[in-house]
Amino acid sequence: MDIFAYLKDDWARIMERLTDTVDNFADWPHERVFEETKRDLEALRQHFEKEVLIEQNLRNTTGVEGDLQKVTSLRKEIANDINNLVMIHIDEPGFEDGLEEITKKAKELRDFCESTFYPRVNEKMSESELRHLNQQVSEIVMS
């Protein structure tokens, strides 16, 4: 498994789902929007868990400290937005806006990860770090 290719594919799937949910918010029944939103947010949570494994396996962070900080900060913002969203009923006006904001921030994080974070971290990781990371993610995906 190539962790970075996997994460890019995962991001594509997540963003397609989130965008679909946002685009169809007004047309779908509330029950469907609710179920799709639950799946979308769970997919984001699981994706973040896999990305955290990168940070846990990267021993030499010299030169990528700012990138790590940005990724962590964006993930925290999205997690806070998710926590706020789940406190709002789907019929309330702020729900759609909250979902749109999560989608916007997720796109920003995805774009940064794909253009900057993943390539830089991939260059920094040793062969053994990459092997271990790929093994960990494979085990998570297969379980």
XYZ file of N, CA and C in Angstrom:
429
model
N 0.843 -1.186 0.000
C 0.000 0.000 0.000
C 0.882 1.240 0.000
N 0.494 2.216 -0.805
C 1.147 3.523 -0.798
C 0.242 4.461 -0.006
N 0.666 4.790 1.198
C -0.154 5.577 2.107
C -0.619 6.893 1.494
N 0.267 7.560 0.781
C -0.081 8.880 0.256
C -1.071 8.770 -0.906
N -0.946 7.752 -1.741
C -1.929 7.518 -2.796
C -3.276 7.144 -2.174
N -3.223 6.300 -1.142
C -4.453 5.915 -0.456
C -5.161 7.141 0.134
N -4.404 7.996 0.818
C -5.007 9.175 1.442
C -5.592 10.130 0.406
N -4.931 10.280 -0.729
C -5.479 11.127 -1.801
C -6.797 10.558 -2.314
N -6.837 9.246 -2.516
C -8.081 8.608 -2.963
C -9.176 8.753 -1.910
N -8.794 8.607 -0.651
C -9.749 8.751 0.443
C -10.306 10.168 0.475
N -9.424 11.158 0.325
C -9.874 12.554 0.282
C -10.855 12.760 -0.868
N -10.547 12.215 -2.035
C -11.435 12.392 -3.189
C -12.826 11.840 -2.890
N -12.870 10.666 -2.285
C -14.150 10.045 -1.938
C -14.912 10.886 -0.914
N -14.204 11.341 0.114
C -14.836 12.143 1.170
C -15.371 13.456 0.604
N -14.564 14.133 -0.207
C -14.984 15.424 -0.746
C -16.153 15.263 -1.713
N -16.169 14.180 -2.457
C -17.293 13.929 -3.359
C -18.575 13.745 -2.553
N -18.489 12.992 -1.476
C -19.666 12.749 -0.628
C -20.131 14.043 0.043
N -19.188 14.781 0.643
C -19.557 16.031 1.317
C -20.207 17.013 0.337
N -19.589 17.172 -0.813
C -20.109 18.097 -1.818
C -21.497 17.662 -2.282
N -21.680 16.369 -2.472
C -22.976 15.839 -2.883
C -24.039 16.141 -1.828
N -23.678 15.942 -0.564
C -24.625 16.210 0.519
C -24.987 17.691 0.571
N -23.991 18.566 0.484
C -24.242 20.013 0.511
C -25.085 20.426 -0.694
N -24.722 19.929 -1.874
C -25.442 20.317 -3.097
C -26.897 19.856 -3.099
N -27.183 18.766 -2.408
C -28.541 18.210 -2.415
C -29.300 18.463 -1.121
N -28.746 19.299 -0.279
C -29.344 19.551 1.034
C -30.824 19.925 0.932
N -31.154 20.837 0.041
C -32.535 21.318 -0.071
C -33.453 20.318 -0.767
N -32.892 19.416 -1.560
C -33.709 18.495 -2.360
C -33.976 17.161 -1.683
N -33.031 16.700 -0.891
C -33.189 15.400 -0.246
C -34.087 15.516 0.979
N -34.764 14.419 1.338
C -35.518 14.416 2.603
C -34.546 14.578 3.780
N -35.027 15.138 4.867
C -34.170 15.376 6.037
C -33.506 14.099 6.536
N -34.237 12.991 6.470
C -33.664 11.732 6.945
C -32.426 11.352 6.136
N -32.502 11.548 4.825
C -31.350 11.212 3.974
C -30.191 12.154 4.242
N -30.468 13.444 4.359
C -29.408 14.411 4.654
C -28.734 14.039 5.975
N -29.537 13.685 6.965
C -29.005 13.313 8.269
C -28.094 12.099 8.155
N -28.558 11.050 7.477
C -27.769 9.819 7.338
C -26.502 10.065 6.531
N -26.618 10.801 5.448
C -25.439 11.101 4.621
C -24.434 11.942 5.409
N -24.927 12.907 6.157
C -24.041 13.756 6.963
C -23.319 12.920 8.002
N -24.024 12.021 8.651
C -23.376 11.139 9.641
C -22.251 10.343 8.990
N -22.517 9.768 7.828
C -21.488 8.980 7.126
C -20.316 9.863 6.698
N -20.626 11.054 6.203
C -19.570 11.974 5.753
C -18.657 12.365 6.914
N -19.249 12.710 8.037
C -18.461 13.149 9.190
C -17.662 12.004 9.779
N -18.212 10.806 9.759
C -17.476 9.631 10.230
C -16.298 9.335 9.301
N -16.503 9.494 8.012
C -15.404 9.288 7.055
C -14.285 10.296 7.308
N -14.639 11.528 7.600
C -13.627 12.544 7.941
C -12.868 12.143 9.202
N -13.589 11.712 10.223
C -12.956 11.316 11.479
C -11.964 10.182 11.244
N -12.380 9.188 10.494
C -11.499 8.058 10.212
C -10.289 8.474 9.386
N -10.499 9.380 8.455
C -9.384 9.877 7.649
C -8.364 10.595 8.539
N -8.856 11.414 9.445
C -7.960 12.137 10.349
C -7.132 11.169 11.197
N -7.740 10.075 11.624
C -7.000 9.077 12.403
C -5.828 8.516 11.598
N -6.041 8.304 10.322
C -4.967 7.788 9.460
C -3.883 8.847 9.263
N -4.285 10.101 9.105
C -3.292 11.164 8.942
C -2.454 11.341 10.202
N -3.050 11.175 11.355
C -2.314 11.296 12.615
C -1.213 10.245 12.683
N -1.436 9.089 12.079
C -0.406 8.052 12.044
C 0.856 8.543 11.337
N 0.692 9.397 10.351
C 1.865 9.969 9.661
C 2.716 10.711 10.683
N 2.080 11.564 11.441
C 2.801 12.372 12.426
C 3.444 11.503 13.502
N 2.769 10.445 13.888
C 3.304 9.562 14.919
C 4.504 8.770 14.422
N 4.601 8.551 13.126
C 5.688 7.767 12.555
C 6.843 8.612 12.040
N 6.652 9.902 11.962
C 7.694 10.793 11.446
C 8.633 11.187 12.576
N 9.834 10.683 12.536
C 10.795 10.961 13.610
C 11.497 12.304 13.425
N 11.836 12.620 12.177
C 12.559 13.861 11.892
C 11.577 14.891 11.333
N 11.190 15.849 12.153
C 10.216 16.859 11.728
C 10.875 18.165 11.289
N 12.193 18.171 11.239
C 12.912 19.378 10.834
C 12.481 19.793 9.434
N 12.058 21.034 9.313
C 11.646 21.570 8.026
C 10.168 21.407 7.721
N 9.457 20.625 8.515
C 8.025 20.434 8.273
C 7.189 20.842 9.493
N 7.821 21.501 10.442
C 7.102 21.895 11.670
C 5.898 22.779 11.353
N 6.091 23.744 10.458
C 4.992 24.635 10.082
C 3.862 23.890 9.384
N 4.239 22.940 8.535
C 3.227 22.126 7.843
C 2.433 21.293 8.846
N 3.139 20.684 9.782
C 2.470 19.887 10.821
C 1.519 20.758 11.633
N 1.972 21.950 11.955
C 1.142 22.867 12.742
C -0.118 23.265 11.963
N 0.040 23.554 10.666
C -1.110 23.943 9.854
C -2.115 22.803 9.737
N -1.633 21.592 9.478
C -2.519 20.436 9.346
C -3.259 20.185 10.658
N -2.530 20.227 11.756
C -3.146 20.004 13.068
C -4.187 21.071 13.362
N -3.862 22.314 13.063
C -4.780 23.420 13.312
C -6.066 23.280 12.486
N -5.916 22.975 11.211
C -7.107 22.807 10.359
C -7.960 21.627 10.822
N -7.318 20.533 11.207
C -8.069 19.382 11.713
C -8.851 19.753 12.968
N -8.219 20.512 13.856
C -8.912 20.936 15.083
C -10.096 21.832 14.761
N -9.923 22.754 13.816
C -11.032 23.625 13.417
C -12.199 22.802 12.888
N -11.891 21.836 12.032
C -12.942 20.993 11.462
C -13.611 20.170 12.563
N -12.815 19.616 13.467
C -13.381 18.838 14.583
C -14.296 19.706 15.440
N -13.899 20.943 15.703
C -14.757 21.868 16.464
C -16.043 22.172 15.704
N -15.916 22.376 14.393
C -17.108 22.640 13.580
C -18.046 21.435 13.586
N -17.472 20.244 13.545
C -18.290 19.028 13.602
C -19.000 18.946 14.942
N -18.276 19.207 16.019
C -18.899 19.180 17.350
C -20.028 20.191 17.453
N -19.847 21.356 16.869
C -20.908 22.368 16.873
C -22.097 21.927 16.018
N -21.811 21.311 14.878
C -22.874 20.893 13.973
C -23.763 19.825 14.595
N -23.162 18.886 15.290
C -23.982 17.806 15.862
C -24.884 18.307 16.990
N -24.664 19.505 17.454
C -25.516 20.079 18.491
C -26.725 20.806 17.899
N -26.735 20.939 16.577
C -27.822 21.644 15.885
C -28.737 20.614 15.243
N -30.026 20.817 15.370
C -30.980 19.937 14.706
C -30.945 20.227 13.210
N -31.153 19.201 12.426
C -31.066 19.326 10.967
C -32.059 20.341 10.405
N -33.160 20.590 11.111
C -34.168 21.555 10.655
C -33.786 23.001 10.960
N -32.792 23.195 11.800
C -32.413 24.556 12.181
C -31.595 25.208 11.077
N -31.707 26.536 10.955
C -31.031 27.245 9.868
C -29.505 27.078 9.854
N -28.869 26.943 10.976
C -27.417 26.871 11.022
C -26.826 25.548 10.567
N -27.653 24.527 10.423
C -27.124 23.206 10.060
C -26.497 23.223 8.663
N -27.225 23.740 7.695
C -26.703 23.770 6.324
C -25.441 24.623 6.238
N -25.451 25.776 6.895
C -24.266 26.636 6.895
C -23.076 25.937 7.547
N -23.337 25.227 8.635
C -22.276 24.501 9.325
C -21.681 23.414 8.457
N -22.532 22.691 7.736
C -22.060 21.638 6.840
C -21.248 22.231 5.685
N -21.692 23.365 5.179
C -20.941 24.041 4.108
C -19.568 24.500 4.605
N -19.503 24.979 5.831
C -18.230 25.436 6.399
C -17.270 24.260 6.595
N -17.781 23.159 7.067
C -16.950 21.955 7.223
C -16.407 21.521 5.863
N -17.262 21.533 4.855
C -16.844 21.139 3.507
C -15.768 22.078 2.978
N -15.944 23.363 3.203
C -14.957 24.363 2.750
C -13.605 24.135 3.439
N -13.609 23.934 4.742
C -12.360 23.720 5.472
C -11.728 22.375 5.112
N -12.558 21.362 4.885
C -12.034 20.056 4.479
C -11.349 20.170 3.120
N -11.909 20.949 2.224
C -11.282 21.155 0.909
C -9.947 21.869 1.073
N -9.910 22.866 1.935
C -8.660 23.583 2.189
C -7.595 22.634 2.744
N -7.982 21.796 3.685
C -7.045 20.836 4.263
C -6.596 19.828 3.216
N -7.531 19.301 2.460
C -7.179 18.345 1.406
C -6.195 18.945 0.411
N -6.483 20.157 -0.051
C -5.607 20.811 -1.029
C -4.202 21.001 -0.470
N -4.114 21.419 0.794
C -2.802 21.619 1.415
C -2.067 20.286 1.579
N -2.782 19.280 2.018
C -2.158 17.962 2.201
C -1.608 17.436 0.882
N -2.415 17.499 -0.161
C -2.000 16.934 -1.434
C -0.887 17.730 -2.102
N -0.939 19.045 -1.998
C 0.063 19.864 -2.697
C 1.350 20.036 -1.902
N 1.265 20.026 -0.582
C 2.420 20.378 0.231
C 2.764 19.337 1.284
N 1.820 19.019 2.156
C 2.106 18.186 3.320
C 2.564 16.774 2.951
N 1.773 16.066 2.147
C 2.141 14.689 1.800
C 3.493 14.613 1.086
N 3.738 15.451 0.063
C 5.048 15.355 -0.604
C 6.225 15.643 0.332
N 6.090 16.635 1.191
C 7.193 16.971 2.099
C 7.444 15.867 3.125
N 6.372 15.330 3.671
C 6.520 14.270 4.661
C 7.073 13.013 3.999
N 6.623 12.721 2.794
C 7.110 11.561 2.070
C 8.624 11.648 1.854
N 9.118 12.840 1.571
C 10.560 13.046 1.403
C 11.312 12.861 2.716
N 10.689 13.218 3.818
C 11.329 13.167 5.133
C 11.385 11.767 5.725
N 10.402 10.938 5.381
C 10.299 9.632 6.029
C 11.341 8.660 5.466
N 11.896 7.887 6.371
C 12.823 6.834 5.963
C 12.022 5.665 5.389
N 12.722 4.754 4.729
C 12.067 3.559 4.185
C 11.372 2.764 5.286
N 12.037 2.624 6.427
C 11.438 1.845 7.522
C 10.212 2.556 8.101
N 10.267 3.880 8.191
C 9.106 4.636 8.675
C 7.929 4.464 7.713
N 8.202 4.545 6.418
C 7.145 4.377 5.418
C 6.561 2.964 5.452
N 7.423 1.964 5.568
C 6.944 0.585 5.648
C 6.030 0.398 6.852
N 6.473 0.907 7.985
C 5.684 0.770 9.220
C 4.354 1.508 9.091
N 4.386 2.711 8.550
C 3.171 3.502 8.357
C 2.207 2.784 7.407
N 2.724 2.293 6.296
C 1.882 1.577 5.339
C 1.255 0.336 5.980
N 2.028 -0.346 6.801
C 1.515 -1.537 7.496
C 0.388 -1.148 8.464
N 0.597 -0.076 9.223
C -0.419 0.355 10.181
C -1.722 0.717 9.473
N -1.619 1.479 8.394
C -2.822 1.895 7.684
C -3.488 0.689 7.024
N -2.702 -0.218 6.475
C -3.277 -1.441 5.888
C -4.086 -2.209 6.915
N -3.544 -2.327 8.133
C -4.254 -3.048 9.183
C -5.574 -2.356 9.541
N -5.562 -1.040 9.578
C -6.785 -0.291 9.890
C -7.806 -0.478 8.777
N -7.362 -0.368 7.537
C -8.259 -0.482 6.404
C -8.866 -1.878 6.303
N -8.051 -2.881 6.606
C -8.516 -4.263 6.483
C -9.370 -4.723 7.665
N -9.363 -3.972 8.759
C -10.133 -4.411 9.933
C -11.579 -3.974 9.870
